[in-house]
């Protein structure tokens, strides 16, 4: 409970500093529309396409976490304008600002800057070390093989 209050206080401070944008990933979708006007080719076009896809990821993830198809929700948002988005809590499309679904601009901007910085680091680094995932125990836990039924031998 204490952490939730601290998070709310931090978000409020950030909103006071730089304002708010529509939440639910919609601000990122609207920002990605500016990329459509860029005249790029080759590797630059590839980079712009990657950035567009990354900006769509929050909407897709929110939808999938709510049990919806992320692509369907994304297209519905793209086919509308402004603050129209998917309210996952109430399972409906609506004006998200009117519904109170907002993000502090500072938080969204910082997330984008940090993601771009990390991506840049990956692109310029020749070696990356990650944690190796633990192997999952995927065999069944039924009777061990070769035991047979009693009295059958």
Coordinates of C-alpha atoms in Angstrom, one line a residue:
X1 CA 0.0 0.0 0.0
X2 CA 2.8 2.4 0.9
X3 CA 4.5 1.7 -2.5
X4 CA 1.3 2.5 -4.4
X5 CA 1.0 5.8 -2.6
X6 CA 4.7 6.6 -3.4
X7 CA 4.1 5.7 -7.0
X8 CA 1.0 7.9 -7.2
X9 CA 2.9 10.8 -5.7
X10 CA 5.8 10.4 -8.1
X11 CA 3.4 10.2 -11.1
X12 CA 1.7 13.4 -9.9
X13 CA 5.0 15.2 -9.6
X14 CA 6.0 14.1 -13.0
X15 CA 2.6 15.2 -14.4
X16 CA 2.9 18.6 -12.8
X17 CA 6.5 19.0 -14.3
X18 CA 5.7 18.1 -17.9
X19 CA 2.0 17.5 -18.3
X20 CA 0.0 14.5 -19.3
X21 CA -0.7 12.4 -22.4
X22 CA -3.5 10.0 -23.2
X23 CA -2.6 6.6 -21.6
X24 CA -3.0 3.0 -22.6
X25 CA -0.2 3.3 -25.2
X26 CA -2.4 5.6 -27.4
X27 CA 0.0 8.5 -27.1
X28 CA 2.8 6.3 -28.6
X29 CA 0.5 5.2 -31.5
X30 CA -0.3 8.8 -32.3
X31 CA 3.4 9.7 -32.1
X32 CA 4.3 6.8 -34.4
X33 CA 2.0 8.3 -37.1
X34 CA 4.6 11.1 -37.6
X35 CA 7.0 8.5 -38.8
X36 CA 4.8 7.8 -41.8
X37 CA 5.9 11.2 -43.3
X38 CA 9.6 10.3 -43.3
X39 CA 11.1 9.7 -46.7
X40 CA 13.6 6.9 -45.9
X41 CA 15.0 3.9 -47.8
X42 CA 17.0 0.8 -47.1
X43 CA 18.4 0.4 -43.6
X44 CA 16.8 3.7 -42.4
X45 CA 13.4 2.4 -43.5
X46 CA 14.1 -0.8 -41.6
X47 CA 15.0 1.2 -38.5
X48 CA 11.8 3.3 -38.8
X49 CA 9.7 0.1 -39.1
X50 CA 11.3 -1.3 -36.0
X51 CA 10.6 1.9 -34.1
X52 CA 6.9 1.9 -35.3
X53 CA 6.6 -1.7 -34.1
X54 CA 8.2 -0.9 -30.7
X55 CA 5.8 2.0 -30.3
X56 CA 2.8 -0.3 -30.9
X57 CA 4.0 -2.9 -28.3
X58 CA 2.4 -1.3 -25.2
X59 CA -1.1 -1.3 -26.8
X60 CA -0.6 -4.9 -27.9
X61 CA 0.6 -6.0 -24.5
X62 CA -2.3 -4.2 -22.6
X63 CA -4.8 -5.9 -25.0
X64 CA -3.2 -9.3 -24.6
X65 CA -3.1 -9.0 -20.8
X66 CA -6.8 -8.3 -21.0
X67 CA -7.3 -11.5 -23.1
X68 CA -7.8 -9.7 -26.4
X69 CA -6.0 -9.9 -29.7
X70 CA -3.4 -7.1 -29.7
X71 CA -3.5 -6.7 -33.4
X72 CA -7.3 -6.2 -33.4
X73 CA -7.2 -3.6 -30.7
X74 CA -4.3 -1.8 -32.4
X75 CA -6.1 -1.5 -35.7
X76 CA -9.2 -0.2 -33.9
X77 CA -7.2 2.5 -32.3
X78 CA -5.4 3.3 -35.5
X79 CA -8.7 3.7 -37.3
X80 CA -9.8 6.4 -34.9
X81 CA -8.2 9.7 -33.9
X82 CA -7.4 11.6 -30.7
X83 CA -7.8 10.0 -27.3
X84 CA -9.8 7.0 -28.6
X85 CA -8.3 3.8 -27.1
X86 CA -9.0 0.6 -25.3
X87 CA -10.0 0.6 -21.7
X88 CA -8.8 -2.8 -20.6
X89 CA -10.3 -2.5 -17.1
X90 CA -13.9 -1.9 -18.4
X91 CA -13.3 -3.9 -21.7
X92 CA -14.5 -1.1 -24.0
X93 CA -13.2 1.5 -26.4
X94 CA -13.6 5.1 -25.4
X95 CA -12.0 8.5 -24.9
X96 CA -9.3 7.5 -22.5
X97 CA -8.6 11.0 -21.1
X98 CA -12.3 11.3 -20.2
X99 CA -12.1 7.9 -18.5
X100 CA -9.0 9.1 -16.5
X101 CA -6.5 6.8 -18.3
X102 CA -3.5 9.1 -18.6
X103 CA 0.2 9.0 -18.3
X104 CA 2.6 11.7 -17.2
X105 CA 4.5 13.0 -20.2
X106 CA 7.8 12.8 -18.3
X107 CA 7.3 9.1 -17.7
X108 CA 6.5 8.3 -21.3
X109 CA 9.4 10.4 -22.6
X110 CA 11.9 8.9 -20.1
X111 CA 10.8 5.4 -21.1
X112 CA 11.3 6.2 -24.8
X113 CA 14.7 7.7 -24.1
X114 CA 15.8 4.8 -22.0
X115 CA 14.6 2.2 -24.5
X116 CA 16.4 4.1 -27.3
X117 CA 19.6 4.2 -25.3
X118 CA 19.4 0.5 -24.5
X119 CA 18.8 -0.3 -28.2
X120 CA 21.7 1.8 -29.2
X121 CA 23.9 0.0 -26.8
X122 CA 22.8 -3.4 -28.2
X123 CA 23.6 -2.2 -31.7
X124 CA 27.1 -0.9 -30.9
X125 CA 28.1 -3.7 -28.6
X126 CA 29.8 -6.8 -30.0
X127 CA 29.0 -9.1 -27.1
X128 CA 26.0 -9.2 -24.8
X129 CA 25.8 -11.5 -21.7
X130 CA 22.4 -12.6 -20.5
X131 CA 21.2 -15.0 -17.9
X132 CA 20.6 -18.5 -19.3
X133 CA 17.1 -19.6 -18.6
X134 CA 16.7 -22.6 -16.3
X135 CA 15.6 -25.7 -18.2
X136 CA 12.0 -26.5 -17.5
X137 CA 11.0 -29.9 -16.2
X138 CA 8.5 -30.8 -19.0
X139 CA 8.1 -34.6 -18.4
X140 CA 5.0 -35.9 -16.7
X141 CA 5.0 -37.0 -13.2
X142 CA 3.0 -40.2 -13.7
X143 CA 4.2 -43.7 -13.0
X144 CA 7.8 -44.4 -14.0
X145 CA 8.2 -46.5 -17.1
X146 CA 8.9 -50.2 -17.0
X147 CA 7.0 -50.9 -13.7
X148 CA 4.0 -52.7 -15.1
X149 CA 1.0 -53.6 -13.1
X150 CA 1.4 -55.9 -10.1
X151 CA 1.0 -59.6 -10.8
X152 CA 1.5 -59.1 -14.5
X153 CA 5.1 -60.5 -14.6

